Coordinates of C-alpha atoms in Angstrom, one line a residue:
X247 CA -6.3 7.1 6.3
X248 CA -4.6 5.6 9.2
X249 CA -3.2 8.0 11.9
X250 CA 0.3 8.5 12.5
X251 CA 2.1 9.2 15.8
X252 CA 5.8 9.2 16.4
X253 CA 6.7 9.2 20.0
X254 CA 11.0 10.8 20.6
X255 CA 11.7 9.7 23.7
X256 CA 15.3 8.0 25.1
X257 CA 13.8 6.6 28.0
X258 CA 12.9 2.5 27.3
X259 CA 10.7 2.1 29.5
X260 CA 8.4 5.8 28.9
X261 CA 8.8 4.5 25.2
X262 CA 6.7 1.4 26.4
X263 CA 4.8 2.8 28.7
X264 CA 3.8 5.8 26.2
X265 CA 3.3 2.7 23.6
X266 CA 0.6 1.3 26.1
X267 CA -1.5 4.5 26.3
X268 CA -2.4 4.3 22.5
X269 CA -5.2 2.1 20.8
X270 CA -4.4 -0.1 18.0
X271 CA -6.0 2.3 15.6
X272 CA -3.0 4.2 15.9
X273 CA 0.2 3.8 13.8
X274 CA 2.5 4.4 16.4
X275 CA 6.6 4.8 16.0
X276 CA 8.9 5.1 18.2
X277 CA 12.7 7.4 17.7
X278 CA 15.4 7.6 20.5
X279 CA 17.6 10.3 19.3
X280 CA 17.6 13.7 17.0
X281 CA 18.8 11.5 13.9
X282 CA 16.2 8.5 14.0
X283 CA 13.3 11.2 14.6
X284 CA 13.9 12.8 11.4
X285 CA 14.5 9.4 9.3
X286 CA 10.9 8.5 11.2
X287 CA 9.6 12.0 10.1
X288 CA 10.6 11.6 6.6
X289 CA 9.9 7.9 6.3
X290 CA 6.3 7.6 8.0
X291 CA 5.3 11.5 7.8
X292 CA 3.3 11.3 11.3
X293 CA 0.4 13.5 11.9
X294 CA 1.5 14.2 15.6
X295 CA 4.6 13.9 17.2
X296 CA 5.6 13.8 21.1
X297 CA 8.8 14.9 22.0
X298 CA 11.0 14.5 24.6
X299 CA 13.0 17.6 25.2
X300 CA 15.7 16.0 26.8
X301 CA 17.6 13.6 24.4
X302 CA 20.9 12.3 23.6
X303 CA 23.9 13.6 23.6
X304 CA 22.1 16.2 26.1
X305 CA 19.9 14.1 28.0
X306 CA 19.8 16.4 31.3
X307 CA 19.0 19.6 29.2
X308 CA 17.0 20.8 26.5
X309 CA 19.3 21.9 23.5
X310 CA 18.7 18.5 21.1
X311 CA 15.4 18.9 21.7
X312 CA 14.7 22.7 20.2
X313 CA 17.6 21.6 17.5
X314 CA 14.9 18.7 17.0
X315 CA 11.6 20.8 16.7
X316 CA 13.1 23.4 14.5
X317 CA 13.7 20.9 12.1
X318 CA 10.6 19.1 12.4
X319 CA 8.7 23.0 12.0
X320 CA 11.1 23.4 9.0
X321 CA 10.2 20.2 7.4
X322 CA 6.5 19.3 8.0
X323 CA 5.2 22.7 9.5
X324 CA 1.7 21.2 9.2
X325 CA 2.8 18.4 11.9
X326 CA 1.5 19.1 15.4
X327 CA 4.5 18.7 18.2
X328 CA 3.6 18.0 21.6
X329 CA 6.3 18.9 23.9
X330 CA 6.8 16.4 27.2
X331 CA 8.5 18.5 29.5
X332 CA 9.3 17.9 33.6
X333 CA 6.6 19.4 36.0
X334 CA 9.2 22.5 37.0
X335 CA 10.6 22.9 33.6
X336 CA 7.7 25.6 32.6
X337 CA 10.1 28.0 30.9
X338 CA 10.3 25.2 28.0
X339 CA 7.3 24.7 27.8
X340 CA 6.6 28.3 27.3
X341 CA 9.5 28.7 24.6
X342 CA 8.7 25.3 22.7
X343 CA 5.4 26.9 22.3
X344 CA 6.6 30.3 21.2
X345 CA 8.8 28.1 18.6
X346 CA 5.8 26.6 17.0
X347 CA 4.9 23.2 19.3
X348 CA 1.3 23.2 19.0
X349 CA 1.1 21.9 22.5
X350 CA 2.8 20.4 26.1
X351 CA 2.1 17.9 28.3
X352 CA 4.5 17.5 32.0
X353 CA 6.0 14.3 33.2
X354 CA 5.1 12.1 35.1
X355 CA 3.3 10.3 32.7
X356 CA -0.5 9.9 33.3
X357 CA -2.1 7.8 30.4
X358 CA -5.5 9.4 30.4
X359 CA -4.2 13.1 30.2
X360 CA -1.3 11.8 27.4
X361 CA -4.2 9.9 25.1
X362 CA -6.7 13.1 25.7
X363 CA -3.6 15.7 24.8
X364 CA -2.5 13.9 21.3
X365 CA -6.1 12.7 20.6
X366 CA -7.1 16.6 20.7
X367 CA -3.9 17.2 18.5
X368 CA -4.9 14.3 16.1
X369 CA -8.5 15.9 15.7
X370 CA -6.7 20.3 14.7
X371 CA -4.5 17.9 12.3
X372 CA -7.8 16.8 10.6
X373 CA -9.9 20.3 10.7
X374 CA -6.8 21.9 9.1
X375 CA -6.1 19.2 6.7
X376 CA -10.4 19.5 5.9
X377 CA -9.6 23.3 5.7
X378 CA -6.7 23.1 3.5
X379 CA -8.9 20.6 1.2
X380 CA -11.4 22.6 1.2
X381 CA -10.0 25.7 -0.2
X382 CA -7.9 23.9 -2.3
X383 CA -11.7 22.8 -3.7
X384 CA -13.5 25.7 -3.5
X385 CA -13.9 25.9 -7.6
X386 CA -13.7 22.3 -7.7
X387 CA -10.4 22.5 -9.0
X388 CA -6.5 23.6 -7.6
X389 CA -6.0 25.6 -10.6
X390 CA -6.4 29.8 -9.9
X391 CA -8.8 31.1 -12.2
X392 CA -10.0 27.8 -13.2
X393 CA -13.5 27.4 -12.2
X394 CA -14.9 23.9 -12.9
X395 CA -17.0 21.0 -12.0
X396 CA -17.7 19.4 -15.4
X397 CA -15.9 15.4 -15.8
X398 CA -13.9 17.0 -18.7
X399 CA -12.3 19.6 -17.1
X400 CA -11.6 18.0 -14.2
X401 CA -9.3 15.6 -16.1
X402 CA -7.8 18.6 -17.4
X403 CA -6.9 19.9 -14.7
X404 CA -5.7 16.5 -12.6
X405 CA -3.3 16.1 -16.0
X406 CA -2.0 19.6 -15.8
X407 CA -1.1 19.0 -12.0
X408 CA 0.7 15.8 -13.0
X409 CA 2.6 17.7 -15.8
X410 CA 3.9 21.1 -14.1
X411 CA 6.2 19.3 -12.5
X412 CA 8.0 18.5 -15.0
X413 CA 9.8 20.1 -18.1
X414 CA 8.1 18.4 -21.1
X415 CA 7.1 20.9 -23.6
X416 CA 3.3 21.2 -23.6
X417 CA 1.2 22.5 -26.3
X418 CA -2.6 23.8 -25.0
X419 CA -5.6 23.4 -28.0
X420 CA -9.1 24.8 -27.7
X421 CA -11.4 27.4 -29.1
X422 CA -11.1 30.9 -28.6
X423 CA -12.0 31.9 -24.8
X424 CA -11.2 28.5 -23.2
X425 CA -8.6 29.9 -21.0
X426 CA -5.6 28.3 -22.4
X427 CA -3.6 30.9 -21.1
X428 CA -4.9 30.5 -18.1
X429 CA -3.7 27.3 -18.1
X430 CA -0.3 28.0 -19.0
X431 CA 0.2 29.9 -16.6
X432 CA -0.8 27.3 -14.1
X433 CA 2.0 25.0 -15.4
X434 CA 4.4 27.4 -14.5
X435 CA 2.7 28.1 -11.4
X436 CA 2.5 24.7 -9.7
X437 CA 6.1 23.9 -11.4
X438 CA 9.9 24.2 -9.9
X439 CA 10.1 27.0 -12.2
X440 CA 7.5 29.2 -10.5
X441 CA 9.5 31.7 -8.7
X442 CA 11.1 32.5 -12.5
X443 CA 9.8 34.4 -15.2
X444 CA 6.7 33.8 -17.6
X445 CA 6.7 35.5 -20.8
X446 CA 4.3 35.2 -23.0
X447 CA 4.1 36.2 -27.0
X448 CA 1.2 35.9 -29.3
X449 CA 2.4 34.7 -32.5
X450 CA -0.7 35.7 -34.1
X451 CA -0.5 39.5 -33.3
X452 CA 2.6 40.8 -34.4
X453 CA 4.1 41.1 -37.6
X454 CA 5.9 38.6 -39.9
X455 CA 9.3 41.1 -40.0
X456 CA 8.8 41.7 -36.5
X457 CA 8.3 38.2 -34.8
X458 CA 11.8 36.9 -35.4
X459 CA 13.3 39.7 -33.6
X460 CA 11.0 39.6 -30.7
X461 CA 11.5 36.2 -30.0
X462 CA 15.2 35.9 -30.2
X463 CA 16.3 39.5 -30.0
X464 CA 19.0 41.4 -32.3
X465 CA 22.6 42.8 -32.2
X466 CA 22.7 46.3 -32.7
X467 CA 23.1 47.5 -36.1
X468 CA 21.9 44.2 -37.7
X469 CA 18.9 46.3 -39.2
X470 CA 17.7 50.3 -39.6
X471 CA 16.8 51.2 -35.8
X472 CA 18.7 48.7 -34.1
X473 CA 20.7 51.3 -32.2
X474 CA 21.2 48.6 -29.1
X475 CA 21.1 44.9 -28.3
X476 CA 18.0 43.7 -27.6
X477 CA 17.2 40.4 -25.5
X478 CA 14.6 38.5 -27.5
X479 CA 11.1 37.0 -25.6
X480 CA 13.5 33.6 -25.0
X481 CA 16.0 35.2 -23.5
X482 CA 14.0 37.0 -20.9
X483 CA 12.4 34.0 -20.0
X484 CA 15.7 32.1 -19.0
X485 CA 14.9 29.5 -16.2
X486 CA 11.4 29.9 -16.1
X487 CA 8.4 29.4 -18.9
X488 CA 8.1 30.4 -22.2
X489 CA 4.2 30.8 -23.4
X490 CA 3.8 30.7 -27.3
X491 CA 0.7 31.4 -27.9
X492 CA -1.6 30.9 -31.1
X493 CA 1.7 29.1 -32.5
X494 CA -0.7 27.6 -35.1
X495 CA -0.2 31.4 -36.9
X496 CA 3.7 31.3 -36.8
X497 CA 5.3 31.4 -40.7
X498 CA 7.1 28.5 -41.9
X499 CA 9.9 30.5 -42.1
X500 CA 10.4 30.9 -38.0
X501 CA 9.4 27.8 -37.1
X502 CA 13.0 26.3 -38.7
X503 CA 14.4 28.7 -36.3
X504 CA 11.9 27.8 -33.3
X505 CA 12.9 23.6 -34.2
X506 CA 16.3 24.5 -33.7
X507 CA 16.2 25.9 -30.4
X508 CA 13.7 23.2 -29.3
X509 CA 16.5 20.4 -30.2
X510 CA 19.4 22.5 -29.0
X511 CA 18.3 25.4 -26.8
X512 CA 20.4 28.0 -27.5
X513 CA 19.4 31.5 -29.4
X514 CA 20.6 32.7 -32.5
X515 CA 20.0 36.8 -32.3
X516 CA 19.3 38.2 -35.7
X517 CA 22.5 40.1 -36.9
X518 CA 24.6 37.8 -34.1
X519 CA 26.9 34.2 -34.4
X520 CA 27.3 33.9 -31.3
X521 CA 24.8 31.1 -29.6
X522 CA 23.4 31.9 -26.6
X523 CA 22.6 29.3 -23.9
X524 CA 18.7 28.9 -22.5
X525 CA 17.0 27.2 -20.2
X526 CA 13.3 27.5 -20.7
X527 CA 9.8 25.0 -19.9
X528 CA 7.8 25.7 -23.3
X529 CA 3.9 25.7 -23.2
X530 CA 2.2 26.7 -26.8
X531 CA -1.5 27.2 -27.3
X532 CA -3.5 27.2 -30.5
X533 CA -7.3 27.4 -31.5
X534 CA -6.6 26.1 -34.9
X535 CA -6.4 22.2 -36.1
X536 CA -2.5 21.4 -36.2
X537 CA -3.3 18.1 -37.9
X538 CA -5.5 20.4 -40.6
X539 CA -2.4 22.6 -40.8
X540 CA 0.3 20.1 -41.7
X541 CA -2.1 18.7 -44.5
X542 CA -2.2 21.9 -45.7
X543 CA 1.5 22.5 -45.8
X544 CA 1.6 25.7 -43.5
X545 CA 2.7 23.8 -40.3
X546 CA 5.8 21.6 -40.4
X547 CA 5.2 18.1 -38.6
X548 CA 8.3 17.7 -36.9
X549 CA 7.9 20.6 -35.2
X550 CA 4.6 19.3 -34.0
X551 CA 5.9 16.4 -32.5
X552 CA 8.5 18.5 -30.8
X553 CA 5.7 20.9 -28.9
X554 CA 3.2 18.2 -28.1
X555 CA 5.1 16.1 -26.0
X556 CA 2.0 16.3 -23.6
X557 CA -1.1 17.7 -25.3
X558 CA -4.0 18.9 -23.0
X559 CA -7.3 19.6 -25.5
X560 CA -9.9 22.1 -23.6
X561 CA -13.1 21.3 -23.8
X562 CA -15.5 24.3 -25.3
X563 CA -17.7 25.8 -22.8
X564 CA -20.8 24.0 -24.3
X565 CA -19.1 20.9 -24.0
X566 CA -18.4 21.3 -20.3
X567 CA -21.2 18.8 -18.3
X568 CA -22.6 21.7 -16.1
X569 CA -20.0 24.0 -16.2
X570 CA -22.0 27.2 -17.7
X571 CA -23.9 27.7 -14.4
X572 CA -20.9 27.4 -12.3
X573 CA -18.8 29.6 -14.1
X574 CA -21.4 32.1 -14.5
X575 CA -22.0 32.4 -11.0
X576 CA -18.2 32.6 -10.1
X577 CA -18.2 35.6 -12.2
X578 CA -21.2 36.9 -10.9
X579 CA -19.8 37.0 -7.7
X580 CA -16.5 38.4 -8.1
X581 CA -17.9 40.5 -10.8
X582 CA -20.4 42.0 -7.8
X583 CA -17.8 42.5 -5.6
X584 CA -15.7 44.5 -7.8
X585 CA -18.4 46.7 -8.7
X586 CA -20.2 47.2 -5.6
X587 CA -22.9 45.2 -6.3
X588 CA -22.5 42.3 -4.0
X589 CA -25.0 39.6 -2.9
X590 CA -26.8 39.6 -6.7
X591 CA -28.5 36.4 -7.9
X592 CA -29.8 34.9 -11.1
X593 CA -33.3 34.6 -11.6
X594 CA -34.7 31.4 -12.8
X595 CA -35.1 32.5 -16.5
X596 CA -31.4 33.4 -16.1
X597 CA -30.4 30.2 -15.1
X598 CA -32.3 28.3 -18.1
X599 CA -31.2 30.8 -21.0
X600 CA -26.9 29.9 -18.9
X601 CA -27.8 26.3 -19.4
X602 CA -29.8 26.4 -23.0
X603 CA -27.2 28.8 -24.7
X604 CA -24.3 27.2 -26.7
X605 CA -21.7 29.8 -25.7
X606 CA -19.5 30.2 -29.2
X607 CA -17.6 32.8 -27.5
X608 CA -17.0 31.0 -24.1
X609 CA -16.0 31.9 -20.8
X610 CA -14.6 35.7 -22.7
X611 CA -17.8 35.9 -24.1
X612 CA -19.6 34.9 -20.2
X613 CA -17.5 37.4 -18.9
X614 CA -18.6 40.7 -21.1
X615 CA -22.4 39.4 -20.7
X616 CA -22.2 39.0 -17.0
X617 CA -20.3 42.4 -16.7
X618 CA -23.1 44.0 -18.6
X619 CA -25.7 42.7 -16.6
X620 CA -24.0 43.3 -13.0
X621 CA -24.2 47.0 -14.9
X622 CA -28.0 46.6 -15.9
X623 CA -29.7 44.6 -13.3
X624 CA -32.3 46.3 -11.6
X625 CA -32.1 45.7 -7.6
X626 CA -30.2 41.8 -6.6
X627 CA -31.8 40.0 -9.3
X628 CA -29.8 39.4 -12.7
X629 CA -32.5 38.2 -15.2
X630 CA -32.2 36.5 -18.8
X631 CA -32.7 40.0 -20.4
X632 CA -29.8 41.5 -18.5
X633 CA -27.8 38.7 -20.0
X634 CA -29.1 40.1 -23.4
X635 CA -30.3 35.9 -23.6
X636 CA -33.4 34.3 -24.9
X637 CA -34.7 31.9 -22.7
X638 CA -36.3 29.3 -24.8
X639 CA -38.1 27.8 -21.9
X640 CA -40.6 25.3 -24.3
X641 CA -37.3 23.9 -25.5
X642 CA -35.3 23.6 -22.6
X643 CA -38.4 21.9 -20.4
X644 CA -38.8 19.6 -23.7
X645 CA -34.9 18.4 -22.6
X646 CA -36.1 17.7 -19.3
X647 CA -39.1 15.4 -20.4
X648 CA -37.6 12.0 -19.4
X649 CA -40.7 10.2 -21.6
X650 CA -40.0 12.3 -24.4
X651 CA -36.3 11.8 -24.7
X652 CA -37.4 8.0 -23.7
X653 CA -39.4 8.0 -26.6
X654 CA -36.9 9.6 -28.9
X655 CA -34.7 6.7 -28.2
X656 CA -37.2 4.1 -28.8
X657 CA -37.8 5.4 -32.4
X658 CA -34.7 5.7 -33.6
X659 CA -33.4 2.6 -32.8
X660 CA -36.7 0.9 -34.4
X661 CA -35.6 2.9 -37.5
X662 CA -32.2 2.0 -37.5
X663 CA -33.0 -1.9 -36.6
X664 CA -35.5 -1.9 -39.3
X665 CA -33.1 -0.1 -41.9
X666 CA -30.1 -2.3 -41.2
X667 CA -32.7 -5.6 -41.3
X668 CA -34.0 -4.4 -44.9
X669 CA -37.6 -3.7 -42.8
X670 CA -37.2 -7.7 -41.8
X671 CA -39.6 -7.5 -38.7
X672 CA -38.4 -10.8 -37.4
X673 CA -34.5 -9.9 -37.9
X674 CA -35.4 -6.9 -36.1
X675 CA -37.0 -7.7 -33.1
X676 CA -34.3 -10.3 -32.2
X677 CA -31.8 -7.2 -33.0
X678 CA -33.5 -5.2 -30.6
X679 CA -34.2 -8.0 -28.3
X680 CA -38.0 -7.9 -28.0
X681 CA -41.1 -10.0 -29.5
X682 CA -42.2 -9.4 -32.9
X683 CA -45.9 -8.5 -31.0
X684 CA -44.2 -6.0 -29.5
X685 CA -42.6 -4.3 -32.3
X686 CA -45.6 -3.9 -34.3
X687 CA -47.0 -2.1 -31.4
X688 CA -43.8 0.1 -31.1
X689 CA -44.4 0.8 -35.3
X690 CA -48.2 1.6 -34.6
X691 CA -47.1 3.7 -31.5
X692 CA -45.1 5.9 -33.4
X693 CA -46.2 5.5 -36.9
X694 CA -43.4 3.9 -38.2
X695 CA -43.5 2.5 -41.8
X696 CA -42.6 -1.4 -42.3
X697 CA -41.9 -1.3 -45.7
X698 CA -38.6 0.0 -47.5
X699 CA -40.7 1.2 -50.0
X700 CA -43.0 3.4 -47.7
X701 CA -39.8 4.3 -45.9
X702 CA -38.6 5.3 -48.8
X703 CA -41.4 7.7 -49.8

């Protein structure tokens, strides 16, 4: 990344004497007034920026220059401003500072000290920017509560930063324990909307008779009990994100009623006829197969289409390259510190019976198992047993035997080169592009029969 400086100074010949200081490694601009510095600002987003208090229309004071610096702090705070001030104008300096100027540097103009100054402003830029990066990072991923490293979820979660931003409705599929919710609450997170409500309803969990009314609300009297109005789950998430979860559950009765409001957003209350505006982002989730459902009959398919503008599939746990081990020892060590067991560690036949287990629960089935063992462990070691795991260490070193998964492969694809050649040793060596010598000696390695017939038996 090439480095960016924008020099604001009125004075021609500073500008090219200022120019002159820099190496051509440099990207350097160059803004005479309050006006062009901010079009430079917002144009070329510089890294550090130089600035000439005095400038136009108050060139013998300082006012267009704090005007200028507040908006520079306002619009890139991350920018470091270097303040050129006159050798007896300290005061400025001092206030520019106080303001938010990262640093000063007093006329007249001495190219060594100038180049060191914004050179050593150039390099804070970077650590912060490396900082920032690396925090953002830290669980290989921007997301909060996302912890991942695996290829899959990675993509995940670069799609659902290119997403939030915008309005489409998203629906969220996955097994049980994936953290969809998780993630739909990161789209409203990292969206416009963030600052808004999030309300979330699990179709799933509450009654047939009772859903309707909780997600669009009632008038009062429009059944026994209804001795008020009642805003609906919709409602109360007007202008921010609405979170449907296990929408794969919702009867075909309601999801008429949800269509509608996806095509024309505005709530019917049960018992009203009056419409009622909203503006709502709507995320669903589901662990079931839609596409299964609509065969069935028990999901309609334009309502599908409506809720899956953007579809994000999660991965299961087992699934997730790698992932098990780095999850479980993020939870380990948050788990620690909220328990008062901090600096614990897995033992090596803990971290083969993470990796060998297939995880049907996922990460909510992790997170009771490494509870219970930050419970059970005895001194900073968390073992297999703690985990309540079996380590099935013949197996898992079996995986790791590069000659014997090597060897695997060989066989099988004599097998299936023979089988697809009707056992034709010639057709099959040029399939698998070796001599016929050597395939005989592969079939007598591993005691493969020739013959269809012997295949057979």
């Amino acid at each position: 990344m090439s480095r960016r400086l924008l020099i604001v100074e009125d004075d021609p010949g500073l500008q090219s004497q200022m120019r002159w200081c820099f190496s051509e490694d440099l990207e350097v601009n160059v803004a005479a007034d309050r006006e062009t510095a901010l079009a430079a600002l917002r144009r070329n987003e510089p890294d550090v920026i130089t600035l000439d208090l005095g400038l136009p229309p108050d060139p013998g004071g300082a006012s267009e220059g704090f005007l200028l610096l507040e908006e520079i702090l306002r619009l890139a705070p991350m920018t470091k401003v270097i303040v050129v001030t006159g050798r007896e104008d300290k005061e400025n300096a001092v206030k520019a500072i106080g303001m938010g100027a990262s640093d000063f540097y007093q006329k007249p103009l001495d190219a060594e000290i100038l180049t060191f100054v914004v050179n050593r402003a150039f390099r804070l830029a970077e650590l912060e920017r490396d900082n920032r990066e690396l925090a953002r990072h830290r669980n290989g991923t921007s997301i909060k509560g996302i912890v991942a490293a695996s290829p899959q979820m990675l993509t995940i979660c670069r799609t659902l930063e290119k997403v939030a931003p915008t309005d489409v409705t998203t629906l969220i599929t996955g097994e049980t324990g994936t953290g969809k919710e998780l993630l739909a609450r990161a789209l409203h997170d990292l969206s416009h909307r963030a600052d808004n409500p999030f309300a979330a309803i699990n179709c799933a969990a509450i009654p047939e008779n009772l859903l309707e009314s909780e997600l669009f609300g009632f008038e009062k009297g429009s059944f026994t009990g209804a001795t008020q109005s009642k805003k609906g789950k919709i409602e109360s998430a007007n202008g921010g994100t609405l979170f449907l979860d296990e929408i794969g559950d919702m009867p075909m009765a309601l999801q008429a009623k949800l269509l509608r409001f996806l095509q024309e957003r505005v709530v019917d209350r049960v018992g009203s006829v009056k419409p009622v505006s909203v503006d709502v982002r709507v995320v669903c989730a589901t662990h079931r197969d839609v596409q299964e459902l609509i065969t069935q009959g028990t999901f309609r398919e334009d309502l599908y289409y409506r809720i899956s503008e953007i579809t994000l599939d999660v991965p299961a746990l087992r699934d997730r390259e790698g992932d098990a081990l780095v999850v479980a020892q993020s939870l380990l060590k948050s788990l620690g510190k909220q328990m008062d067991r901090p600096n614990l560690a897995y033992t090596e036949d803990a971290v083969k019976a993470i990796k060998s287990y297939p995880w049907p629960g996922n990460v909510r089935e992790m997170i009771n198992k490494v509870k219970r063992a930050t419970i059970m462990a005895d001194g900073k070691r968390v073992t297999a047993a703690d985990l309540q795991l079996n380590c099935d260490e013949e197996g898992h070193e079996s995986q790791l035997n590069l000659r014997q998964v090597r060897e695997n492969a060989e066989r099988a694809a004599i097998i299936q080169a023979l089988q697809s050649c009707s056992f034709n040793m010639a057709q099959a060596s040029r399939l698998l592009g070796i001599t016929r010598p050597t395939l005989y000696n592969l079939t007598d390695k591993y005691r493969i029969e020739t013959s269809s017939e012997s295949s057979s038996a």
